[in-house]
mmCIF file of C-alpha atoms and ligand atoms in Angstrom:
data_model
loop_
_atom_site.group_PDB
_atom_site.id
_atom_site.type_symbol
_atom_site.label_atom_id
_atom_site.label_comp_id
_atom_site.label_asym_id
_atom_site.label_seq_id
_atom_site.Cartn_x
_atom_site.Cartn_y
_atom_site.Cartn_z
ATOM 1 C CA UNK Z 1 15.573 -0.593 -6.942
ATOM 2 C CA UNK Z 2 17.449 1.774 -5.303
ATOM 3 C CA UNK Z 3 21.348 1.563 -6.207
ATOM 4 C CA UNK Z 4 23.371 0.033 -3.058
ATOM 5 C CA UNK Z 5 25.129 3.471 -3.330
ATOM 6 C CA UNK Z 6 22.038 5.485 -2.098
ATOM 7 C CA UNK Z 7 22.487 6.350 1.668
ATOM 8 C CA UNK Z 8 19.683 4.541 3.078
ATOM 9 C CA UNK Z 9 18.228 7.432 5.335
ATOM 10 C CA UNK Z 10 16.552 8.362 1.680
ATOM 11 C CA UNK Z 11 15.526 4.865 1.040
ATOM 12 C CA UNK Z 12 11.933 5.304 2.642
ATOM 13 C CA UNK Z 13 11.449 9.178 1.054
ATOM 14 C CA UNK Z 14 8.456 9.757 -1.325
ATOM 15 C CA UNK Z 15 9.002 11.842 -3.770
ATOM 16 C CA UNK Z 16 6.923 14.565 -4.504
ATOM 17 C CA UNK Z 17 5.098 14.276 -8.137
ATOM 18 C CA UNK Z 18 4.272 17.031 -9.742
ATOM 19 C CA UNK Z 19 0.827 17.399 -11.782
ATOM 20 C CA UNK Z 20 1.300 15.052 -15.521
ATOM 21 C CA UNK Z 21 2.758 16.799 -18.468
ATOM 22 C CA UNK Z 22 1.217 14.293 -21.053
ATOM 23 C CA UNK Z 23 2.242 14.801 -24.735
ATOM 24 C CA UNK Z 24 0.259 12.101 -26.311
ATOM 25 C CA UNK Z 25 -1.925 14.442 -27.738
ATOM 26 C CA UNK Z 26 -2.624 18.252 -26.801
ATOM 27 C CA UNK Z 27 -4.707 19.208 -23.815
ATOM 28 C CA UNK Z 28 -6.179 22.225 -22.254
ATOM 29 C CA UNK Z 29 -4.009 22.205 -18.921
ATOM 30 C CA UNK Z 30 -5.557 23.248 -16.310
ATOM 31 C CA UNK Z 31 -3.954 20.759 -13.661
ATOM 32 C CA UNK Z 32 -0.952 22.419 -12.030
ATOM 33 C CA UNK Z 33 -1.985 25.921 -11.569
ATOM 34 C CA UNK Z 34 -0.170 28.003 -14.611
ATOM 35 C CA UNK Z 35 -1.396 30.984 -16.005
ATOM 36 C CA UNK Z 36 -3.469 30.900 -19.280
ATOM 37 C CA UNK Z 37 -1.832 34.620 -20.279
ATOM 38 C CA UNK Z 38 1.855 34.861 -21.363
ATOM 39 C CA UNK Z 39 4.387 37.102 -19.277
ATOM 40 C CA UNK Z 40 4.572 40.618 -19.456
ATOM 41 C CA UNK Z 41 5.132 41.763 -22.777
ATOM 42 C CA UNK Z 42 8.305 43.778 -21.551
ATOM 43 C CA UNK Z 43 9.734 40.086 -20.279
ATOM 44 C CA UNK Z 44 9.190 38.249 -23.911
ATOM 45 C CA UNK Z 45 10.840 41.662 -25.329
ATOM 46 C CA UNK Z 46 13.435 41.768 -23.080
ATOM 47 C CA UNK Z 47 14.339 37.728 -23.560
ATOM 48 C CA UNK Z 48 13.794 37.873 -26.989
ATOM 49 C CA UNK Z 49 16.366 40.896 -27.637
ATOM 50 C CA UNK Z 50 20.155 40.015 -26.860
ATOM 51 C CA UNK Z 51 19.495 38.824 -23.181
ATOM 52 C CA UNK Z 52 20.665 35.277 -24.196
ATOM 53 C CA UNK Z 53 24.127 36.382 -25.752
ATOM 54 C CA UNK Z 54 25.408 37.063 -22.321
ATOM 55 C CA UNK Z 55 24.481 33.514 -20.498
ATOM 56 C CA UNK Z 56 28.055 33.045 -21.120
ATOM 57 C CA UNK Z 57 28.599 34.758 -17.731
ATOM 58 C CA UNK Z 58 27.335 33.441 -14.538
ATOM 59 C CA UNK Z 59 24.006 35.192 -13.361
ATOM 60 C CA UNK Z 60 24.194 37.844 -9.900
ATOM 61 C CA UNK Z 61 24.402 35.738 -6.924
ATOM 62 C CA UNK Z 62 22.902 38.806 -4.715
ATOM 63 C CA UNK Z 63 19.584 38.652 -7.509
ATOM 64 C CA UNK Z 64 20.215 42.538 -6.403
ATOM 65 C CA UNK Z 65 17.928 43.439 -9.486
ATOM 66 C CA UNK Z 66 15.012 41.363 -8.678
ATOM 67 C CA UNK Z 67 15.529 42.016 -4.929
ATOM 68 C CA UNK Z 68 15.212 45.699 -5.726
ATOM 69 C CA UNK Z 69 11.987 45.358 -7.733
ATOM 70 C CA UNK Z 70 10.263 42.894 -5.081
ATOM 71 C CA UNK Z 71 11.382 45.688 -2.037
ATOM 72 C CA UNK Z 72 10.258 48.643 -4.278
ATOM 73 C CA UNK Z 73 7.201 46.493 -4.984
ATOM 74 C CA UNK Z 74 6.087 45.942 -1.677
ATOM 75 C CA UNK Z 75 7.526 49.404 -0.274
ATOM 76 C CA UNK Z 76 10.582 47.241 2.082
ATOM 77 C CA UNK Z 77 14.081 46.889 2.802
ATOM 78 C CA UNK Z 78 16.076 44.821 0.445
ATOM 79 C CA UNK Z 79 17.547 43.364 3.213
ATOM 80 C CA UNK Z 80 14.008 41.311 4.115
ATOM 81 C CA UNK Z 81 13.964 39.749 0.762
ATOM 82 C CA UNK Z 82 15.559 36.310 -0.471
ATOM 83 C CA UNK Z 83 14.985 35.409 -4.046
ATOM 84 C CA UNK Z 84 14.980 31.429 -5.174
ATOM 85 C CA UNK Z 85 14.411 29.015 -7.876
ATOM 86 C CA UNK Z 86 10.808 28.844 -7.772
ATOM 87 C CA UNK Z 87 9.136 29.120 -4.322
ATOM 88 C CA UNK Z 88 9.521 25.425 -3.581
ATOM 89 C CA UNK Z 89 13.803 26.445 -2.994
ATOM 90 C CA UNK Z 90 12.632 29.064 -0.242
ATOM 91 C CA UNK Z 91 10.432 26.682 1.534
ATOM 92 C CA UNK Z 92 12.807 23.510 0.903
ATOM 93 C CA UNK Z 93 15.701 25.872 2.929
ATOM 94 C CA UNK Z 94 12.851 26.673 5.596
ATOM 95 C CA UNK Z 95 12.606 22.746 6.140
ATOM 96 C CA UNK Z 96 15.965 22.233 6.244
ATOM 97 C CA UNK Z 97 17.302 25.158 8.407
ATOM 98 C CA UNK Z 98 14.645 26.789 10.191
ATOM 99 C CA UNK Z 99 12.804 23.608 11.403
ATOM 100 C CA UNK Z 100 14.766 22.526 14.368
ATOM 101 C CA UNK Z 101 12.309 21.257 16.590
ATOM 102 C CA UNK Z 102 10.274 19.651 13.345
ATOM 103 C CA UNK Z 103 7.416 21.006 11.793
ATOM 104 C CA UNK Z 104 3.828 21.214 11.671
ATOM 105 C CA UNK Z 105 1.300 22.001 8.918
ATOM 106 C CA UNK Z 106 -2.326 20.777 7.728
ATOM 107 C CA UNK Z 107 -2.931 17.340 6.806
ATOM 108 C CA UNK Z 108 -4.781 18.654 3.385
ATOM 109 C CA UNK Z 109 -2.363 21.203 2.259
ATOM 110 C CA UNK Z 110 0.381 21.409 -0.467
ATOM 111 C CA UNK Z 111 2.165 18.206 -0.780
ATOM 112 C CA UNK Z 112 5.383 18.849 -1.245
ATOM 113 C CA UNK Z 113 5.537 19.904 2.743
ATOM 114 C CA UNK Z 114 5.527 16.752 3.527
ATOM 115 C CA UNK Z 115 8.246 15.357 1.109
ATOM 116 C CA UNK Z 116 10.705 18.319 2.580
ATOM 117 C CA UNK Z 117 10.027 16.976 5.881
ATOM 118 C CA UNK Z 118 11.137 13.861 5.217
ATOM 119 C CA UNK Z 119 13.439 14.688 3.227
ATOM 120 C CA UNK Z 120 15.535 16.666 6.057
ATOM 121 C CA UNK Z 121 14.525 14.200 8.781
ATOM 122 C CA UNK Z 122 12.047 16.518 10.721
ATOM 123 C CA UNK Z 123 10.028 15.101 13.222
ATOM 124 C CA UNK Z 124 6.247 16.480 12.369
ATOM 125 C CA UNK Z 125 2.929 17.028 13.667
ATOM 126 C CA UNK Z 126 0.034 16.967 11.196
ATOM 127 C CA UNK Z 127 -2.559 18.830 11.919
ATOM 128 C CA UNK Z 128 -5.975 17.785 10.522
ATOM 129 C CA UNK Z 129 -8.031 20.742 9.023
ATOM 130 C CA UNK Z 130 -11.583 21.404 10.467
ATOM 131 C CA UNK Z 131 -14.988 19.114 8.799
ATOM 132 C CA UNK Z 132 -15.469 22.391 6.590
ATOM 133 C CA UNK Z 133 -11.635 22.360 5.498
ATOM 134 C CA UNK Z 134 -11.204 25.586 7.703
ATOM 135 C CA UNK Z 135 -7.540 26.069 9.525
ATOM 136 C CA UNK Z 136 -8.146 26.651 13.134
ATOM 137 C CA UNK Z 137 -5.171 28.255 14.412
ATOM 138 C CA UNK Z 138 -6.347 26.771 18.223
ATOM 139 C CA UNK Z 139 -5.263 23.327 16.859
ATOM 140 C CA UNK Z 140 -1.532 24.935 16.644
ATOM 141 C CA UNK Z 141 -1.569 25.288 20.391
ATOM 142 C CA UNK Z 142 0.989 23.940 22.329
ATOM 143 C CA UNK Z 143 3.064 22.724 19.201
ATOM 144 C CA UNK Z 144 6.891 23.772 19.501
ATOM 145 C CA UNK Z 145 7.936 23.357 15.526
ATOM 146 C CA UNK Z 146 7.805 25.634 12.888
ATOM 147 C CA UNK Z 147 4.691 26.193 11.088
ATOM 148 C CA UNK Z 148 3.784 26.186 7.872
ATOM 149 C CA UNK Z 149 0.417 27.470 6.555
ATOM 150 C CA UNK Z 150 -0.325 27.682 2.921
ATOM 151 C CA UNK Z 151 -2.701 31.017 2.599
ATOM 152 C CA UNK Z 152 -4.567 30.380 0.651
ATOM 153 C CA UNK Z 153 -4.582 27.159 1.275
ATOM 154 C CA UNK Z 154 -4.242 24.506 -1.732
ATOM 155 C CA UNK Z 155 -5.902 22.140 -3.139
ATOM 156 C CA UNK Z 156 -8.898 24.036 -1.146
ATOM 157 C CA UNK Z 157 -8.139 27.447 -2.344
ATOM 158 C CA UNK Z 158 -9.314 28.811 1.154
ATOM 159 C CA UNK Z 159 -7.514 31.782 2.931
ATOM 160 C CA UNK Z 160 -7.197 32.276 6.562
ATOM 161 C CA UNK Z 161 -7.673 36.014 8.131
ATOM 162 C CA UNK Z 162 -4.840 38.184 8.260
ATOM 163 C CA UNK Z 163 -6.047 38.711 12.255
ATOM 164 C CA UNK Z 164 -5.839 34.890 12.593
ATOM 165 C CA UNK Z 165 -2.527 34.994 11.044
ATOM 166 C CA UNK Z 166 -1.245 37.507 13.568
ATOM 167 C CA UNK Z 167 -2.855 35.810 16.838
ATOM 168 C CA UNK Z 168 -0.572 32.509 15.283
ATOM 169 C CA UNK Z 169 2.303 34.597 15.345
ATOM 170 C CA UNK Z 170 1.924 36.623 18.690
ATOM 171 C CA UNK Z 171 0.274 33.740 20.725
ATOM 172 C CA UNK Z 172 3.431 31.716 19.408
ATOM 173 C CA UNK Z 173 7.048 34.483 19.935
ATOM 174 C CA UNK Z 174 9.298 31.524 19.995
ATOM 175 C CA UNK Z 175 8.319 29.516 16.765
ATOM 176 C CA UNK Z 176 8.756 30.698 13.287
ATOM 177 C CA UNK Z 177 5.402 30.726 11.586
ATOM 178 C CA UNK Z 178 6.086 30.463 7.786
ATOM 179 C CA UNK Z 179 3.507 31.829 5.372
ATOM 180 C CA UNK Z 180 3.420 30.236 1.603
ATOM 181 C CA UNK Z 181 1.424 32.984 -0.133
ATOM 182 C CA UNK Z 182 1.811 31.506 -3.793
ATOM 183 C CA UNK Z 183 -1.981 32.146 -4.292
ATOM 184 C CA UNK Z 184 -2.181 35.327 -2.825
ATOM 185 C CA UNK Z 185 -2.396 37.729 -5.541
ATOM 186 C CA UNK Z 186 -6.013 36.256 -6.577
ATOM 187 C CA UNK Z 187 -7.659 37.170 -3.693
ATOM 188 C CA UNK Z 188 -5.898 36.918 -0.378
ATOM 189 C CA UNK Z 189 -4.794 39.904 2.078
ATOM 190 C CA UNK Z 190 -0.540 39.515 2.431
ATOM 191 C CA UNK Z 191 1.251 38.859 5.746
ATOM 192 C CA UNK Z 192 3.860 40.502 4.275
ATOM 193 C CA UNK Z 193 3.331 44.091 6.457
ATOM 194 C CA UNK Z 194 3.731 41.090 9.938
ATOM 195 C CA UNK Z 195 7.223 41.058 8.646
ATOM 196 C CA UNK Z 196 7.843 44.512 9.733
ATOM 197 C CA UNK Z 197 6.461 43.899 13.357
ATOM 198 C CA UNK Z 198 7.514 40.544 13.982
ATOM 199 C CA UNK Z 199 10.162 38.600 13.871
ATOM 200 C CA UNK Z 200 8.640 35.185 13.688
ATOM 201 C CA UNK Z 201 7.207 35.180 10.452
ATOM 202 C CA UNK Z 202 8.286 34.607 7.198
ATOM 203 C CA UNK Z 203 6.488 34.889 3.971
ATOM 204 C CA UNK Z 204 7.250 32.770 0.557
ATOM 205 C CA UNK Z 205 6.274 34.137 -2.542
ATOM 206 C CA UNK Z 206 6.427 32.508 -6.185
ATOM 207 C CA UNK Z 207 6.147 34.651 -9.566
ATOM 208 C CA UNK Z 208 5.035 31.571 -11.005
ATOM 209 C CA UNK Z 209 1.193 31.963 -10.698
ATOM 210 C CA UNK Z 210 -0.104 35.726 -10.734
ATOM 211 C CA UNK Z 211 2.887 36.112 -12.986
ATOM 212 C CA UNK Z 212 2.832 33.907 -15.593
ATOM 213 C CA UNK Z 213 6.303 33.171 -15.091
ATOM 214 C CA UNK Z 214 6.074 29.300 -14.118
ATOM 215 C CA UNK Z 215 8.704 28.074 -16.383
ATOM 216 C CA UNK Z 216 11.314 30.438 -15.309
ATOM 217 C CA UNK Z 217 11.361 29.175 -11.994
ATOM 218 C CA UNK Z 218 11.253 32.224 -9.541
ATOM 219 C CA UNK Z 219 10.326 33.133 -5.788
ATOM 220 C CA UNK Z 220 11.035 34.794 -2.883
ATOM 221 C CA UNK Z 221 10.911 35.216 0.807
ATOM 222 C CA UNK Z 222 10.535 38.377 3.059
ATOM 223 C CA UNK Z 223 11.460 38.128 6.506
ATOM 224 C CA UNK Z 224 13.103 39.988 8.698
ATOM 225 C CA UNK Z 225 17.014 40.629 7.769
ATOM 226 C CA UNK Z 226 18.435 37.610 10.530
ATOM 227 C CA UNK Z 227 16.355 34.927 9.000
ATOM 228 C CA UNK Z 228 17.258 36.183 5.666
ATOM 229 C CA UNK Z 229 21.015 36.092 6.054
ATOM 230 C CA UNK Z 230 20.364 32.372 7.302
ATOM 231 C CA UNK Z 231 19.017 31.860 3.942
ATOM 232 C CA UNK Z 232 21.626 33.353 2.015
ATOM 233 C CA UNK Z 233 24.196 31.141 4.049
ATOM 234 C CA UNK Z 234 22.278 28.255 2.766
ATOM 235 C CA UNK Z 235 22.157 29.353 -0.360
ATOM 236 C CA UNK Z 236 25.920 29.790 -0.688
ATOM 237 C CA UNK Z 237 26.346 26.717 0.584
ATOM 238 C CA UNK Z 238 24.123 24.746 -1.861
ATOM 239 C CA UNK Z 239 23.859 26.530 -5.026
ATOM 240 C CA UNK Z 240 25.301 30.533 -5.173
ATOM 241 C CA UNK Z 241 23.628 30.952 -8.619
ATOM 242 C CA UNK Z 242 20.645 29.896 -7.624
ATOM 243 C CA UNK Z 243 18.705 32.393 -10.553
ATOM 244 C CA UNK Z 244 19.496 31.745 -13.706
ATOM 245 C CA UNK Z 245 20.415 35.369 -16.056
ATOM 246 C CA UNK Z 246 16.696 35.075 -18.089
ATOM 247 C CA UNK Z 247 14.856 34.706 -15.041
ATOM 248 C CA UNK Z 248 16.416 37.571 -13.352
ATOM 249 C CA UNK Z 249 15.623 39.632 -15.985
ATOM 250 C CA UNK Z 250 12.330 38.535 -16.238
ATOM 251 C CA UNK Z 251 11.592 38.777 -12.794
ATOM 252 C CA UNK Z 252 12.624 42.817 -12.495
ATOM 253 C CA UNK Z 253 10.601 43.595 -15.795
ATOM 254 C CA UNK Z 254 7.342 41.380 -14.590
ATOM 255 C CA UNK Z 255 7.638 42.765 -10.975
ATOM 256 C CA UNK Z 256 7.808 46.269 -12.206
ATOM 257 C CA UNK Z 257 4.627 46.403 -14.516
ATOM 258 C CA UNK Z 258 2.319 46.232 -12.121
ATOM 259 C CA UNK Z 259 -0.560 47.704 -15.290
ATOM 260 C CA UNK Z 260 0.138 44.112 -16.620
ATOM 261 C CA UNK Z 261 -0.064 41.965 -13.239
ATOM 262 C CA UNK Z 262 -3.309 43.834 -12.181
ATOM 263 C CA UNK Z 263 -5.093 43.065 -15.432
ATOM 264 C CA UNK Z 264 -4.228 39.479 -16.079
ATOM 265 C CA UNK Z 265 -5.108 38.591 -12.713
ATOM 266 C CA UNK Z 266 -8.322 40.517 -12.073
ATOM 267 C CA UNK Z 267 -9.205 38.492 -15.433
ATOM 268 C CA UNK Z 268 -8.410 35.336 -13.590
ATOM 269 C CA UNK Z 269 -10.739 36.308 -10.886
ATOM 270 C CA UNK Z 270 -13.605 37.209 -13.283
ATOM 271 C CA UNK Z 271 -13.634 33.818 -14.802
ATOM 272 C CA UNK Z 272 -13.210 31.759 -11.479
ATOM 273 C CA UNK Z 273 -16.588 33.979 -10.729
ATOM 274 C CA UNK Z 274 -17.920 32.978 -14.098
ATOM 275 C CA UNK Z 275 -16.865 29.132 -13.948
ATOM 276 C CA UNK Z 276 -17.660 28.742 -10.051
ATOM 277 C CA UNK Z 277 -21.750 29.923 -11.036
ATOM 278 C CA UNK Z 278 -21.637 27.785 -14.473
ATOM 279 C CA UNK Z 279 -20.535 24.716 -12.099
ATOM 280 C CA UNK Z 280 -22.796 25.242 -9.030
ATOM 281 C CA UNK Z 281 -25.607 25.601 -11.829
ATOM 282 C CA UNK Z 282 -25.045 22.032 -12.703
ATOM 283 C CA UNK Z 283 -24.943 20.605 -9.099
ATOM 284 C CA UNK Z 284 -21.501 20.953 -8.236
ATOM 285 C CA UNK Z 285 -20.421 21.905 -4.677
ATOM 286 C CA UNK Z 286 -17.248 23.975 -4.060
ATOM 287 C CA UNK Z 287 -14.966 25.638 -1.608
ATOM 288 C CA UNK Z 288 -14.851 29.382 -1.362
ATOM 289 C CA UNK Z 289 -11.633 30.168 -3.487
ATOM 290 C CA UNK Z 290 -9.730 32.950 -3.329
ATOM 291 C CA UNK Z 291 -7.062 31.769 -5.977
ATOM 292 C CA UNK Z 292 -6.595 30.573 -9.614
ATOM 293 C CA UNK Z 293 -8.350 27.191 -8.985
ATOM 294 C CA UNK Z 294 -11.472 26.045 -8.062
ATOM 295 C CA UNK Z 295 -11.560 22.877 -5.743
ATOM 296 C CA UNK Z 296 -14.957 21.028 -6.609
ATOM 297 C CA UNK Z 297 -17.315 18.170 -6.093
ATOM 298 C CA UNK Z 298 -20.667 16.425 -7.682
ATOM 299 C CA UNK Z 299 -22.978 14.444 -5.572
ATOM 300 C CA UNK Z 300 -23.813 12.127 -8.217
ATOM 301 C CA UNK Z 301 -20.591 11.616 -9.780
ATOM 302 C CA UNK Z 302 -17.200 10.404 -8.589
ATOM 303 C CA UNK Z 303 -14.258 12.693 -8.540
ATOM 304 C CA UNK Z 304 -12.460 10.035 -10.164
ATOM 305 C CA UNK Z 305 -15.191 9.757 -12.977
ATOM 306 C CA UNK Z 306 -14.896 13.597 -13.326
ATOM 307 C CA UNK Z 307 -11.408 13.754 -13.552
ATOM 308 C CA UNK Z 308 -10.285 10.526 -16.375
ATOM 309 C CA UNK Z 309 -14.183 11.768 -18.522
ATOM 310 C CA UNK Z 310 -12.698 15.466 -18.954
ATOM 311 C CA UNK Z 311 -9.218 14.104 -19.945
ATOM 312 C CA UNK Z 312 -10.940 11.767 -22.402
ATOM 313 C CA UNK Z 313 -12.457 15.366 -24.096
ATOM 314 C CA UNK Z 314 -8.204 16.440 -23.636
ATOM 315 C CA UNK Z 315 -8.861 18.493 -20.457
ATOM 316 C CA UNK Z 316 -6.448 17.954 -17.624
ATOM 317 C CA UNK Z 317 -7.532 18.763 -13.803
ATOM 318 C CA UNK Z 318 -6.179 17.450 -10.760
ATOM 319 C CA UNK Z 319 -7.545 14.223 -8.605
ATOM 320 C CA UNK Z 320 -6.258 13.807 -5.609
ATOM 321 C CA UNK Z 321 -6.491 10.522 -4.092
ATOM 322 C CA UNK Z 322 -6.137 11.093 -0.487
ATOM 323 C CA UNK Z 323 -9.478 10.198 1.931
ATOM 324 C CA UNK Z 324 -10.646 13.126 2.722
ATOM 325 C CA UNK Z 325 -10.608 14.958 -1.027
ATOM 326 C CA UNK Z 326 -10.625 12.068 -3.402
ATOM 327 C CA UNK Z 327 -14.077 13.425 -4.636
ATOM 328 C CA UNK Z 328 -12.984 16.256 -5.290
ATOM 329 C CA UNK Z 329 -11.118 18.197 -8.559
ATOM 330 C CA UNK Z 330 -8.946 20.794 -8.523
ATOM 331 C CA UNK Z 331 -9.505 22.764 -11.352
ATOM 332 C CA UNK Z 332 -7.077 25.491 -13.172
ATOM 333 C CA UNK Z 333 -8.881 28.793 -13.414
ATOM 334 C CA UNK Z 334 -7.982 29.386 -17.703
ATOM 335 C CA UNK Z 335 -8.893 31.955 -20.111
ATOM 336 C CA UNK Z 336 -12.925 32.311 -21.003
ATOM 337 C CA UNK Z 337 -12.244 29.964 -23.949
ATOM 338 C CA UNK Z 338 -10.527 27.344 -22.150
ATOM 339 C CA UNK Z 339 -13.606 27.500 -19.222
ATOM 340 C CA UNK Z 340 -15.871 27.498 -21.907
ATOM 341 C CA UNK Z 341 -14.355 24.150 -23.215
ATOM 342 C CA UNK Z 342 -14.312 23.032 -19.637
ATOM 343 C CA UNK Z 343 -18.252 23.742 -18.909
ATOM 344 C CA UNK Z 344 -18.990 22.539 -22.484
ATOM 345 C CA UNK Z 345 -17.633 19.187 -21.565
ATOM 346 C CA UNK Z 346 -19.085 18.723 -18.264
ATOM 347 C CA UNK Z 347 -22.438 19.485 -19.740
ATOM 348 C CA UNK Z 348 -21.720 16.041 -22.274
ATOM 349 C CA UNK Z 349 -20.342 14.272 -18.912
ATOM 350 C CA UNK Z 350 -23.091 14.896 -16.851
ATOM 351 C CA UNK Z 351 -25.530 14.138 -19.664
ATOM 352 C CA UNK Z 352 -23.822 10.976 -20.450
ATOM 353 C CA UNK Z 353 -23.990 9.837 -16.634
ATOM 354 C CA UNK Z 354 -27.571 10.515 -17.007
ATOM 355 C CA UNK Z 355 -27.442 13.287 -14.159
ATOM 356 C CA UNK Z 356 -29.678 15.684 -14.680
ATOM 357 C CA UNK Z 357 -29.355 19.081 -13.873
ATOM 358 C CA UNK Z 358 -32.383 21.237 -14.855
HETATM 359 N N1 PMP X 401 3.063 26.583 -2.735
HETATM 360 C C1 PMP X 401 2.056 26.488 -2.941
HETATM 361 C C2 PMP X 401 0.859 25.985 -2.353
HETATM 362 C C3 PMP X 401 1.930 25.924 -4.554
HETATM 363 O O1 PMP X 401 0.707 25.357 -4.561
HETATM 364 C C4 PMP X 401 3.239 26.005 -5.192
HETATM 365 C C5 PMP X 401 3.026 25.283 -6.566
HETATM 366 N N2 PMP X 401 3.239 23.785 -7.128
HETATM 367 C C6 PMP X 401 4.252 26.495 -4.471
HETATM 368 C C7 PMP X 401 4.521 26.638 -3.729
HETATM 369 C C8 PMP X 401 5.515 26.310 -5.403
HETATM 370 O O2 PMP X 401 5.372 26.840 -6.691
HETATM 371 P P1 PMP X 401 6.916 27.331 -7.340
HETATM 372 O O3 PMP X 401 8.441 26.532 -6.855
HETATM 373 O O4 PMP X 401 6.741 26.906 -8.770
HETATM 374 O O5 PMP X 401 6.940 28.783 -7.163
#
């Protein structure tokens, strides 16, 4: 029960539930879309060096080194970059301070959007995905609210073409369009270039997936300088030192290691293709994922049964209970060895369930 001192305005808030991190045994973790690879060797070397001794000092509130590295990577001005404690923080601020008329997002998308909308008491319009889980931008016509679109979307993994994103932006010049690109490095097309042309778009990205830094908590927003100034204002009014020293160092070095970034993300893409083919050959159906996860169902095995049977075999994936997606599991693409273990376990599960896949 809530404390009697807890503000009643938050009594009905349903908090975000992160993917489980059980400690009862060793699991192959394919449930929170982390990278199977360590961060860039440059990061590991620097953090293992004397960086820790500087922790007695506050971090740089302007995150200028990381900001510069991000600006260099995208060839944009640093005034267009805001650095955050995980991309969740960037999303949080955009819900908090850039959504005065309310928020609009899909029925099937990143689960934190509805939590932020509740937390900040935003009037929200839920826009259902089409039957094939696609986003149709016509469905956003006439909604006078800040739009949040995960592109690629989660947990479906599907992309909306950049031409459609641009259409959404130009059709709604007085609405802010937030494009959450947490998974864009695995096959999507970034909308960062559109922030040079339009002042009503904000792109949110993370170091958690394609840069192997989920535990460091680092993300960023790219938008026109006026939006960035607003975000800075919120940061200096909540937590000025939002990015710690070790994370800032890790972020700068990982952004600078283009070669490692390309090598690891390309391996994930290869492993995704391999796993999708293997699962398809076993009768699974799946969306066209452009992310580091795949979204699958089997016509003869319930989503829950597959989830539980994998768990029993030490493999964690993410199962959702929403009506439209309860037959699906979201499986993070890991190393080739992890994917082979997934397929071996799947063969056993299908055999035990009496599913004949030739
Ligand atoms: N957006 C989407 C679509 C996500 O799936 C996630 C990861 N859970 C995030 C944002 C947040 O990631 P992080 O806070 O680790 O940057």
